[in-house]
Amino acid sequence: MIRFIIEKELREIIGSTKFAVTFGVCSLLIILSFYIGAENYRTLVDQHEAAKRENLRQMEGLTDWFAVQQHRIFLPPQPLATLVTGVSNDIGRMIEVHGRGELSADDSRFNEDPIYAVFRFLDLDFIFQIVLSLFAILFAYDAICGEKERGTLKLSFSNAVPKEKYILGKLFGSYLALAVPLLIPILIGCVLLLILGVPMSGEEWARLGLIVVAGLLYFGVFLTISVFVSSLARRSSSAFLMLLVIWILAVLIVPRSAVLIAGRAVDVPSVDEIASQKNRYSSQLFTEDRTKMAGYKPAAGQDDMEKTMADFNQFMQKIADERDAKMQEFSGQLNEQRENRQRVQRRVALGLARFSPSATFSLAVSALAGTSLSLEEEYKEAAVAYQRDYAAFMMQKTGMLTGGRVMMFRSVVDEGKKPQPINAHELPEFVFPKPALAGTVTESLPDIGILMLFTIVFFFGSYLAFLRYDVR
Amino acid sequence: MEQTPATQPMIEALGLTKRYEDETLALDNVSFAVRTGQIYAMLGGNGAGKTTTINIFLNFIDPTAGEARIDGIVTHKEPLKAKAKVAYVSENVMLYPNFTAIQNLDYFARLGGKTSYTKNDYHDVLRRVGLEDEAHTKRLRSYSKGMRQKCGIAIAILKDAPAILLDEPTSGLDPKAGFEFLGLLTSLRDEGKAILMSTHDIFRAKEIADMVGIMNAGKLVMQRTQSSLAGENLEELYLQFMAGSVERAA
Ligand SMILES: Nc1ncnc2c1ncn2[C@@H]1O[C@H](COP(=O)(O)OP(=O)(O)O)[C@@H](O)[C@H]1O
Ligand SMILES: [Mg+2]
């Protein structure tokens, strides 16, 4: 019995003109988002390579590692991050690394090129959010009340058909009829990635697979919501209206208001505030140290110029180190305070936003793509780790660390030899590890779970509502 | 298998009463019986309670009191068992507009438990209800109301159930189709079906019904066999029994 209902559902949906048109448009958008992702990736790789080359080029001709003032590292582009951009375009990609001092990331992609702000609306996350939900609503808003309007519900139930079988057949049938065809443009998109030569590791394919699974789950949420509303409404026009309102709430209003509400409810000191506090403290420390410097006296009876200079440098390094340590402690505290507040604010915002299946879906897929909010932290961590390598390297090359208001003397001993240029390629390379499959899956699990919960709730909601539905 | 006494009616209403949630008394202690090989015409104006009666037989609604029985099965107690024995033609069924007549027939035949029909069976039954061959494979969206009604009747025939319930089946048919429809009903009766048909078409009712009941405001106000109607003017009787409602409307 269920089989007949599922078969009928498949035939009815797929055979309709509405399906042909809507499916065509949805497919185009999905394929387009894959294409733009792939093209973007290639452009970004070029830009990334150029930026790295430029960084090394500006060191060309230097003969002393000490003279390296601007060493920059960059967040490398990743295929999945261009498909599901998440925060990857909002965060700073460039970090100027010094031997000591705090690191800060600058130059987000939006900053460099506002056109990327537009691409946000063509990434797979956004397209799925809009297309899958609308697709579900468009085909399921009249699943039940439409049949009632056509009298087919009465005719069906003049037969010995149990209501529970009918609604199960409806739910599974419409899901199959709509979800399976959607796999076609997705597969084409994947082939496009291959053709355009986007290098994807096995793990990345697996993560992309999971992103698609999350998409199908998200689609299931909206399909069950639609059937649920359809089995509450008497007329399909009112079901459609109601679903439109739900859609606007879920996709547009809830995620935004969650951020607004959290912003109001939880105060986080602004970056500028923090920066000015740090600056004040830093100046204070420096003023203190200046008196120390002014009081510096070379050891008496010393007339070896070399030795005097080395002593001075040592002194300078020492007070810089101390200052650094104090500064680090102070900023650490400030940063931690701010981060804690920010974490609370984020938790409130995300908690509220998760009332929207769209926001939940977005969180799940950006976690899988490695472009969730944690990307910023991971990048910082990788940069800090790199800073240690870099400091060790510089220490080895020059015997001291630059950065953080250190004044130092270098005697240029010209022994008649032409100084040898440094080889910038000796610099340790910054590598940003691709997010591991296990980690991204774990991060996305809560949101996948919430999507499942939504589906289950509305599945049973539809089931129960239909058992009480008046088929007349 | 349960032994059915020869006298047990196929379709039977016993003290059927329905009071809707809004207190409308739609049926008030209605009793009648339709036996195998009989056509029962339920006459009555709009709001008389005809559709309510048929809905109770299909368990779309529960009766407030009394019982509706199909072949002895109480419909609100064992709805699935009862429905297996009923074919139904509603007043205005649209069917699936994206399906052809054949596809509609196929789906509903399967739902009705008939899975062994062939394409030819579908063509035959569509011809029988008066649909031309070229219409069989057209989508229902291009059908007129009368053609859809014929398709609905074909679906009822395919179910091959011992009881047939029709709710104003001729309301969308033109006179010629209406006439053909009567022939169809008589042939079904002759095959041994028990037929309950609601209508406000007095002339046709008189022509084919073995039994005529007149309903008014939820009450069965008159019930006569065809033979006892032979000499009478049914139209006059009808108006006479409807007088109450006519006055109320005025
Ligand atoms: N769902 C309902 N709720 C309340 N009253 C109803 C409902 N359906 C029908 N009625 C009322 O019951 C009476 C009988 O209606 P119905 O059986 O449809 O009459 P008929 O089919 O003979 O025209 C009418 O007065 C109608 O308004
Ligand atoms: Mg009626």
Short mmCIF file of C-alpha atoms in Angstrom, two decimals, chain B residues 1-236:
data_model
loop_
_atom_site.label_atom_id
_atom_site.label_comp_id
_atom_site.label_asym_id
_atom_site.label_seq_id
_atom_site.Cartn_x
_atom_site.Cartn_y
_atom_site.Cartn_z
CA MET B 1 -16.54 -16.55 6.83
CA GLU B 2 -19.49 -15.02 8.63
CA GLN B 3 -22.83 -16.33 7.51
CA THR B 4 -24.90 -13.47 6.11
CA PRO B 5 -28.63 -13.96 6.46
CA ALA B 6 -30.34 -13.50 3.12
CA THR B 7 -32.40 -10.73 4.61
CA GLN B 8 -29.48 -8.60 5.87
CA PRO B 9 -29.30 -5.32 4.01
CA MET B 10 -26.02 -4.38 2.37
CA ILE B 11 -26.33 -0.70 3.33
CA GLU B 12 -28.18 0.14 6.48
CA ALA B 13 -28.74 3.20 8.65
CA LEU B 14 -30.10 2.62 12.12
CA GLY B 15 -31.29 5.65 14.07
CA LEU B 16 -28.49 7.68 12.55
CA THR B 17 -28.07 11.01 14.31
CA LYS B 18 -25.41 13.64 13.78
CA ARG B 19 -24.96 16.81 15.73
CA TYR B 20 -21.98 18.87 14.56
CA GLU B 21 -19.68 20.69 16.96
CA ASP B 22 -21.59 23.88 16.28
CA GLU B 23 -24.80 22.20 17.48
CA THR B 24 -26.30 21.88 13.98
CA LEU B 25 -28.49 18.83 14.05
CA ALA B 26 -27.68 17.52 10.59
CA LEU B 27 -29.25 14.08 11.00
CA ASP B 28 -32.07 13.19 13.30
CA ASN B 29 -32.71 9.51 13.88
CA VAL B 30 -32.54 8.38 10.26
CA SER B 31 -33.09 4.72 9.43
CA PHE B 32 -33.21 3.01 6.06
CA ALA B 33 -31.89 -0.07 4.34
CA VAL B 34 -30.61 -0.89 0.86
CA ARG B 35 -30.44 -4.50 -0.21
CA THR B 36 -28.29 -6.18 -2.78
CA GLY B 37 -29.64 -5.45 -6.25
CA GLN B 38 -31.40 -2.28 -5.16
CA ILE B 39 -31.03 1.40 -5.89
CA TYR B 40 -32.01 3.75 -3.09
CA ALA B 41 -32.44 7.41 -4.06
CA MET B 42 -32.07 9.88 -1.23
CA LEU B 43 -33.84 13.08 -2.21
CA GLY B 44 -33.52 16.39 -0.45
CA GLY B 45 -32.64 20.01 -0.87
CA ASN B 46 -29.37 21.63 0.08
CA GLY B 47 -28.53 21.07 3.71
CA ALA B 48 -31.01 18.22 4.13
CA GLY B 49 -28.28 15.94 5.50
CA LYS B 50 -27.54 13.75 2.46
CA THR B 51 -23.78 14.29 2.41
CA THR B 52 -23.63 13.90 6.18
CA THR B 53 -25.28 10.49 5.84
CA ILE B 54 -22.84 9.31 3.20
CA ASN B 55 -19.86 10.69 5.17
CA ILE B 56 -20.89 8.57 8.12
CA PHE B 57 -21.02 5.49 5.92
CA LEU B 58 -17.43 6.23 4.88
CA ASN B 59 -16.42 7.04 8.46
CA PHE B 60 -15.28 10.52 7.46
CA ILE B 61 -17.26 11.54 10.53
CA ASP B 62 -18.60 9.62 13.48
CA PRO B 63 -22.33 9.54 14.19
CA THR B 64 -23.54 11.17 17.41
CA ALA B 65 -25.95 8.30 17.86
CA GLY B 66 -27.11 5.31 15.88
CA GLU B 67 -25.13 3.18 13.45
CA ALA B 68 -24.32 3.00 9.80
CA ARG B 69 -23.63 -0.52 8.59
CA ILE B 70 -22.15 -1.95 5.45
CA ASP B 71 -22.90 -5.63 5.09
CA GLY B 72 -23.50 -5.73 8.81
CA ILE B 73 -20.21 -4.01 9.69
CA VAL B 74 -20.63 -0.89 11.84
CA THR B 75 -18.65 1.74 9.96
CA HIS B 76 -17.40 3.77 12.92
CA LYS B 77 -16.29 0.64 14.74
CA GLU B 78 -14.50 -1.17 11.94
CA PRO B 79 -13.98 1.50 9.30
CA LEU B 80 -11.31 -0.27 7.24
CA LYS B 81 -13.29 -3.49 7.04
CA ALA B 82 -16.43 -1.57 6.05
CA LYS B 83 -14.63 0.58 3.48
CA ALA B 84 -13.28 -2.47 1.74
CA LYS B 85 -16.86 -3.15 0.70
CA VAL B 86 -17.76 0.33 -0.50
CA ALA B 87 -17.17 2.18 -3.71
CA TYR B 88 -17.72 5.92 -3.61
CA VAL B 89 -18.46 8.63 -6.12
CA SER B 90 -18.34 12.10 -4.66
CA GLU B 91 -20.19 15.15 -5.79
CA ASN B 92 -17.23 16.85 -7.30
CA VAL B 93 -13.93 15.03 -7.54
CA MET B 94 -11.08 16.68 -9.41
CA LEU B 95 -8.77 13.65 -9.32
CA TYR B 96 -5.07 14.21 -10.12
CA PRO B 97 -4.87 16.86 -12.83
CA ASN B 98 -1.35 15.82 -13.87
CA PHE B 99 -2.32 12.20 -14.36
CA THR B 100 -4.07 10.72 -17.36
CA ALA B 101 -7.38 8.96 -16.88
CA ILE B 102 -5.57 5.64 -17.02
CA GLN B 103 -3.04 6.72 -14.38
CA ASN B 104 -5.81 7.97 -12.09
CA LEU B 105 -7.68 4.69 -12.50
CA ASP B 106 -4.56 2.66 -11.88
CA TYR B 107 -3.71 4.48 -8.66
CA PHE B 108 -7.17 4.30 -7.15
CA ALA B 109 -7.68 0.69 -8.21
CA ARG B 110 -4.50 -0.24 -6.36
CA LEU B 111 -5.54 1.75 -3.31
CA GLY B 112 -8.82 -0.15 -3.46
CA GLY B 113 -6.88 -3.38 -3.35
CA LYS B 114 -7.22 -4.30 -7.02
CA THR B 115 -3.74 -4.89 -8.33
CA SER B 116 -4.31 -7.24 -11.22
CA TYR B 117 -6.03 -4.95 -13.71
CA THR B 118 -4.45 -4.51 -17.11
CA LYS B 119 -4.38 -1.45 -19.37
CA ASN B 120 -7.16 -3.07 -21.37
CA ASP B 121 -9.37 -3.34 -18.32
CA TYR B 122 -8.92 0.39 -17.79
CA HIS B 123 -9.76 1.17 -21.41
CA ASP B 124 -12.83 -1.04 -21.21
CA VAL B 125 -14.21 0.59 -18.11
CA LEU B 126 -13.55 4.08 -19.47
CA ARG B 127 -15.47 3.16 -22.61
CA ARG B 128 -18.22 1.77 -20.46
CA VAL B 129 -18.69 5.10 -18.67
CA GLY B 130 -18.72 6.87 -22.01
CA LEU B 131 -15.23 8.32 -22.39
CA GLU B 132 -13.81 8.28 -25.91
CA ASP B 133 -10.55 6.40 -26.47
CA GLU B 134 -8.53 9.49 -27.25
CA ALA B 135 -9.43 10.95 -23.85
CA HIS B 136 -8.04 7.96 -21.96
CA THR B 137 -4.44 9.09 -22.18
CA LYS B 138 -5.08 12.79 -21.72
CA ARG B 139 -4.20 14.52 -18.51
CA LEU B 140 -7.21 15.19 -16.34
CA ARG B 141 -6.51 18.92 -16.31
CA SER B 142 -7.95 19.08 -19.80
CA TYR B 143 -11.14 17.27 -18.76
CA SER B 144 -14.52 18.93 -18.34
CA LYS B 145 -16.41 18.47 -15.11
CA GLY B 146 -18.63 15.83 -16.73
CA MET B 147 -15.66 13.87 -18.01
CA ARG B 148 -14.05 13.91 -14.57
CA GLN B 149 -17.30 12.67 -13.09
CA LYS B 150 -17.31 9.77 -15.56
CA CYS B 151 -13.76 9.00 -14.58
CA GLY B 152 -14.84 8.97 -10.94
CA ILE B 153 -17.59 6.51 -11.78
CA ALA B 154 -15.11 4.32 -13.62
CA ILE B 155 -12.98 4.27 -10.46
CA ALA B 156 -16.00 3.15 -8.45
CA ILE B 157 -16.79 0.41 -10.96
CA LEU B 158 -13.22 -0.87 -10.87
CA LYS B 159 -13.35 -1.29 -7.13
CA ASP B 160 -16.02 -3.91 -7.72
CA ALA B 161 -17.44 -3.48 -4.21
CA PRO B 162 -20.85 -4.85 -3.17
CA ALA B 163 -22.01 -1.42 -2.00
CA ILE B 164 -21.84 1.80 -3.98
CA LEU B 165 -22.39 5.24 -2.46
CA LEU B 166 -22.95 8.18 -4.78
CA ASP B 167 -23.27 11.77 -3.59
CA GLU B 168 -25.14 13.79 -6.21
CA PRO B 169 -23.29 12.07 -9.02
CA THR B 170 -25.27 13.67 -11.84
CA SER B 171 -24.83 17.26 -10.72
CA GLY B 172 -22.08 17.94 -13.24
CA LEU B 173 -23.41 15.97 -16.15
CA ASP B 174 -25.23 17.28 -19.20
CA PRO B 175 -28.65 15.73 -19.93
CA LYS B 176 -27.32 13.16 -22.36
CA ALA B 177 -24.56 12.06 -20.02
CA GLY B 178 -27.05 12.03 -17.17
CA PHE B 179 -29.25 9.70 -19.14
CA GLU B 180 -26.35 7.38 -19.99
CA PHE B 181 -25.40 7.44 -16.36
CA LEU B 182 -28.77 6.05 -15.35
CA GLY B 183 -28.26 3.15 -17.74
CA LEU B 184 -24.92 2.50 -16.11
CA LEU B 185 -26.43 2.49 -12.63
CA THR B 186 -29.14 0.04 -13.67
CA SER B 187 -26.58 -2.32 -15.13
CA LEU B 188 -24.57 -2.16 -11.87
CA ARG B 189 -27.70 -2.93 -9.92
CA ASP B 190 -28.35 -5.87 -12.20
CA GLU B 191 -24.84 -7.10 -11.40
CA GLY B 192 -26.03 -7.31 -7.80
CA LYS B 193 -24.71 -4.10 -6.26
CA ALA B 194 -26.51 -2.25 -3.51
CA ILE B 195 -26.59 1.41 -4.51
CA LEU B 196 -27.24 4.45 -2.32
CA MET B 197 -27.47 7.66 -4.30
CA SER B 198 -28.19 11.14 -3.03
CA THR B 199 -29.71 13.52 -5.52
CA HIS B 200 -32.07 16.40 -5.94
CA ASP B 201 -33.06 15.20 -9.38
CA ILE B 202 -36.60 13.95 -8.78
CA PHE B 203 -37.27 12.70 -12.29
CA ARG B 204 -34.27 10.48 -12.58
CA ALA B 205 -34.79 9.22 -9.07
CA LYS B 206 -38.28 8.13 -9.90
CA GLU B 207 -37.12 6.49 -13.09
CA ILE B 208 -34.54 4.12 -11.69
CA ALA B 209 -34.83 3.92 -7.92
CA ASP B 210 -36.27 0.86 -6.26
CA MET B 211 -36.76 2.94 -3.17
CA VAL B 212 -37.03 6.69 -2.69
CA GLY B 213 -36.45 8.54 0.57
CA ILE B 214 -37.04 12.24 1.03
CA MET B 215 -34.93 14.07 3.58
CA ASN B 216 -35.60 17.44 5.06
CA ALA B 217 -33.62 19.19 7.76
CA GLY B 218 -31.96 15.98 8.87
CA LYS B 219 -35.12 13.90 9.00
CA LEU B 220 -36.19 11.16 6.66
CA VAL B 221 -39.69 12.54 6.08
CA MET B 222 -40.91 10.05 3.50
CA GLN B 223 -39.86 6.67 2.19
CA ARG B 224 -41.62 4.76 -0.58
CA THR B 225 -40.93 1.80 -2.81
CA GLN B 226 -41.02 2.33 -6.52
CA SER B 227 -44.19 0.34 -6.90
CA SER B 228 -46.00 2.40 -4.30
CA LEU B 229 -44.99 5.53 -6.20
CA ALA B 230 -46.35 4.25 -9.48
CA GLY B 231 -49.53 6.26 -9.49
CA GLU B 232 -48.22 9.29 -7.62
CA ASN B 233 -46.69 12.54 -8.65
CA LEU B 234 -43.29 12.43 -6.92
CA GLU B 235 -42.64 16.06 -7.65
CA GLU B 236 -45.73 17.09 -5.76
#
